[in-house]
Tab-separated table of C-alpha atoms in Angstrom:
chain	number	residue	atom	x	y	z
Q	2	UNK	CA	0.000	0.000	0.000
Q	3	UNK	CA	1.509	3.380	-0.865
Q	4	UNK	CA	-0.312	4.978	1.744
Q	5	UNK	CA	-2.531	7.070	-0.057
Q	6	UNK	CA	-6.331	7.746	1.970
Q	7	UNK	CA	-8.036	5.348	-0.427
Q	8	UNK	CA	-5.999	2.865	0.526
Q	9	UNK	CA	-5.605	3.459	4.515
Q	10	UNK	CA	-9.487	2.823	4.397
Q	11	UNK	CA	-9.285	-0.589	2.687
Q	12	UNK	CA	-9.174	-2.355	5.729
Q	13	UNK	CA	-12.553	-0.384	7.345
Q	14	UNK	CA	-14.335	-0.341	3.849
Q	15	UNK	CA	-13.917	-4.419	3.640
Q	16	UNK	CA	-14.919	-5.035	7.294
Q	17	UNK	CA	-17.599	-2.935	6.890
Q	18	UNK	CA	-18.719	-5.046	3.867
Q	19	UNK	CA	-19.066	-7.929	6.403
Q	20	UNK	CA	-20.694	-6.198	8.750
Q	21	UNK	CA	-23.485	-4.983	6.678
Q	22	UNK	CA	-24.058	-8.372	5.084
Q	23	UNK	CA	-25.082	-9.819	8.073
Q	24	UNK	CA	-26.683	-7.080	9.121
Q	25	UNK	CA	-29.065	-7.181	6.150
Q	26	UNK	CA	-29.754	-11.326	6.716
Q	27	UNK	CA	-33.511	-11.948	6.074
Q	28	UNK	CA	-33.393	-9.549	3.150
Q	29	UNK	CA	-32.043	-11.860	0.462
Q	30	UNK	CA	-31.343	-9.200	-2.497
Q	31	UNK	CA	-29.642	-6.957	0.277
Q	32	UNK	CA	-27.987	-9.946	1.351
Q	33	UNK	CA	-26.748	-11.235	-1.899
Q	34	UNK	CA	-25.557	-7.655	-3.024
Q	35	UNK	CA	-22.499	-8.162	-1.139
Q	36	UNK	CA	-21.902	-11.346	-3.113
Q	37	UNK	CA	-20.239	-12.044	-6.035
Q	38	UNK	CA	-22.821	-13.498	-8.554
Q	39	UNK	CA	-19.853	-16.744	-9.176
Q	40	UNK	CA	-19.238	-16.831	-5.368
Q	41	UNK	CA	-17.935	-20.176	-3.893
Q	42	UNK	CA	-18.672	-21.204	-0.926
Q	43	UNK	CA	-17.965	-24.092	1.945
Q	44	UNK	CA	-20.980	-23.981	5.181
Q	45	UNK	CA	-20.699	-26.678	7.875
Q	46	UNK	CA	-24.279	-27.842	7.102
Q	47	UNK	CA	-23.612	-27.865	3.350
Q	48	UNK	CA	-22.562	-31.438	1.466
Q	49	UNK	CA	-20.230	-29.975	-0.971
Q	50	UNK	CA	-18.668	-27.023	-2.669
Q	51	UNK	CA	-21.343	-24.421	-3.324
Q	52	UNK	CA	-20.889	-22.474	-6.614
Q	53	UNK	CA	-23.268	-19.486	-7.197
Q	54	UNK	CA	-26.074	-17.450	-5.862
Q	55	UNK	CA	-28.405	-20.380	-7.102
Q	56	UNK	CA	-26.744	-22.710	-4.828
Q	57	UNK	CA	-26.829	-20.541	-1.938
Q	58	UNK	CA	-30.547	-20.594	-2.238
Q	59	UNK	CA	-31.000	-24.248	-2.457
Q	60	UNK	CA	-29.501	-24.402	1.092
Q	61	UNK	CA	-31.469	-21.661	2.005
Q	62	UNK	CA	-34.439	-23.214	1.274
Q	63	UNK	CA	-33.366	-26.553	2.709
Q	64	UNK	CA	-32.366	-24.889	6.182
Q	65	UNK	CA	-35.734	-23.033	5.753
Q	66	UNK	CA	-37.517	-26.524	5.652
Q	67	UNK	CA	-36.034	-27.799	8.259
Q	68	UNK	CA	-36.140	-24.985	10.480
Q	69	UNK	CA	-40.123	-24.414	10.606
Q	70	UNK	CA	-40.902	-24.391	14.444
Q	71	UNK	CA	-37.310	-24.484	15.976
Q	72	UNK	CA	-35.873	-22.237	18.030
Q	73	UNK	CA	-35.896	-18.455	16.422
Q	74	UNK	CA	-32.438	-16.503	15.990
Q	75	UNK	CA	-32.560	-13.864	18.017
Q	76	UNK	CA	-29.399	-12.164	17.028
Q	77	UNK	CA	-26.522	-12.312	14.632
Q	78	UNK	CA	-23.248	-10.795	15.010
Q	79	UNK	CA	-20.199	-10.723	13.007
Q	80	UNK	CA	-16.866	-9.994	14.851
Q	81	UNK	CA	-14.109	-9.234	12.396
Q	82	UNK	CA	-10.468	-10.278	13.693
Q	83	UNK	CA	-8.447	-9.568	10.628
Q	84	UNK	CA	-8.581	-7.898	7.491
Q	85	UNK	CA	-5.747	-8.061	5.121
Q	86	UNK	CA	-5.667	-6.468	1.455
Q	87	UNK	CA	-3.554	-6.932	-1.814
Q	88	UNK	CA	-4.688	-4.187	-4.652
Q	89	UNK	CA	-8.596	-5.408	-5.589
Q	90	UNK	CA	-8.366	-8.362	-3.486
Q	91	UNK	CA	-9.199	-8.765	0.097
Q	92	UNK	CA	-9.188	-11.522	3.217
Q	93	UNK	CA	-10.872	-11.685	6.472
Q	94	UNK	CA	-11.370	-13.663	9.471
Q	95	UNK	CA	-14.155	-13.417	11.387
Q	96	UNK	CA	-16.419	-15.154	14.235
Q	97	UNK	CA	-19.678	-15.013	13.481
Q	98	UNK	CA	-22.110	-15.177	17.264
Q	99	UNK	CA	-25.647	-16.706	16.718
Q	100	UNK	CA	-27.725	-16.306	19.576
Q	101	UNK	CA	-30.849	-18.872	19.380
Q	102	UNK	CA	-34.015	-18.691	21.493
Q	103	UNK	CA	-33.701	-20.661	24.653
Q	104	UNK	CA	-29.983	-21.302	24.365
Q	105	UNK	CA	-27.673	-19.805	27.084
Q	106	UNK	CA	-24.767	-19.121	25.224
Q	107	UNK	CA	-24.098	-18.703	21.449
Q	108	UNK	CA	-22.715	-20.749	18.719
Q	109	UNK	CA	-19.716	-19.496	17.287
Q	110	UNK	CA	-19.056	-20.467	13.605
Q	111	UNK	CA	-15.162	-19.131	11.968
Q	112	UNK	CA	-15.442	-17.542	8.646
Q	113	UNK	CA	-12.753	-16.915	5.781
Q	114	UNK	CA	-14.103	-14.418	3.414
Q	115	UNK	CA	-12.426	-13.540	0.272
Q	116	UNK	CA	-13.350	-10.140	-1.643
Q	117	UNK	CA	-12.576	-8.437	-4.701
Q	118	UNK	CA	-12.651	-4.683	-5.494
Q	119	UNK	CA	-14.486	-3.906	-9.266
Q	120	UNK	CA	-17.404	-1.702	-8.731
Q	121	UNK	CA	-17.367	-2.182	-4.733
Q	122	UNK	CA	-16.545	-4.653	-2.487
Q	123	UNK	CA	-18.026	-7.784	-3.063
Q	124	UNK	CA	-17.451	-11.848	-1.276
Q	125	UNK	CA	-15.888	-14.194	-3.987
Q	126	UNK	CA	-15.738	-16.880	-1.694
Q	127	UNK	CA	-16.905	-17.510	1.808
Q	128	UNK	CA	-16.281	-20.329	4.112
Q	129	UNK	CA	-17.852	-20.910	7.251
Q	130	UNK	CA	-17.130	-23.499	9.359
Q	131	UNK	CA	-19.331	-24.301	13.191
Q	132	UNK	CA	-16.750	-24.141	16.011
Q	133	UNK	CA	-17.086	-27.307	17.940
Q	134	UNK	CA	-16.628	-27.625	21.199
């Protein structure tokens, strides 16, 4: 980085992209505006390599399904621990908190996000994995 202000504000502007993902879950075109329309992506609960905002709604639809009557999400909150960037491409690592109804603590899942710069900020690949106990 050469230290111009564009630059010093990578690190804030890609975080930021993370944060306002999640904080637009439930709203799937706000949600998928952060993505990349070829994104890849690995989820715990997920049997293979995801490719594509198509994907990503077939397991959205499947955890819908299997969801009806459990226990409601009562909060979602991402926690970014790192942020590194080269040029138009950007890393992070991140814990993401779920807090479920009637649970006493929250699950934890890590995250790897991978973003590239063209028009904005947007997640070329995501993986997400459930941190076990």
């Amino acid at each position: 980085m050469t230290g111009d202000s564009r630059e010093q504000d990578m690190p804030s502007d890609v975080a930021n992209v993370i944060v306002s993902l999640y904080a637009s879950l439930g709203d799937r075109p706000a949600f998928d505006a952060h993505l990349d329309p070829g994104v890849t992506i690995w989820e715990s609960d997920a049997p293979r390599l995801m490719r594509g905002l198509t994907a990503l709604d077939e397991l959205r639809d499947a955890r819908a399904a299997g969801r009806s009557g459990g226990p409601a999400v009562l909060s979602v909150v991402p926690e970014v621990m790192s942020v590194d960037v080269w040029d138009d491409t950007a890393l992070t690592c991140s814990l993401l908190w779920v807090t479920l109804e009637g649970e006493e603590a929250p699950t934890v899942h890590r995250m790897t996000d991978v973003l590239r710069r063209t028009d904005r900020w947007r997640i070329v690949h995501h993986h997400a994995e459930l941190e076990r106990a």
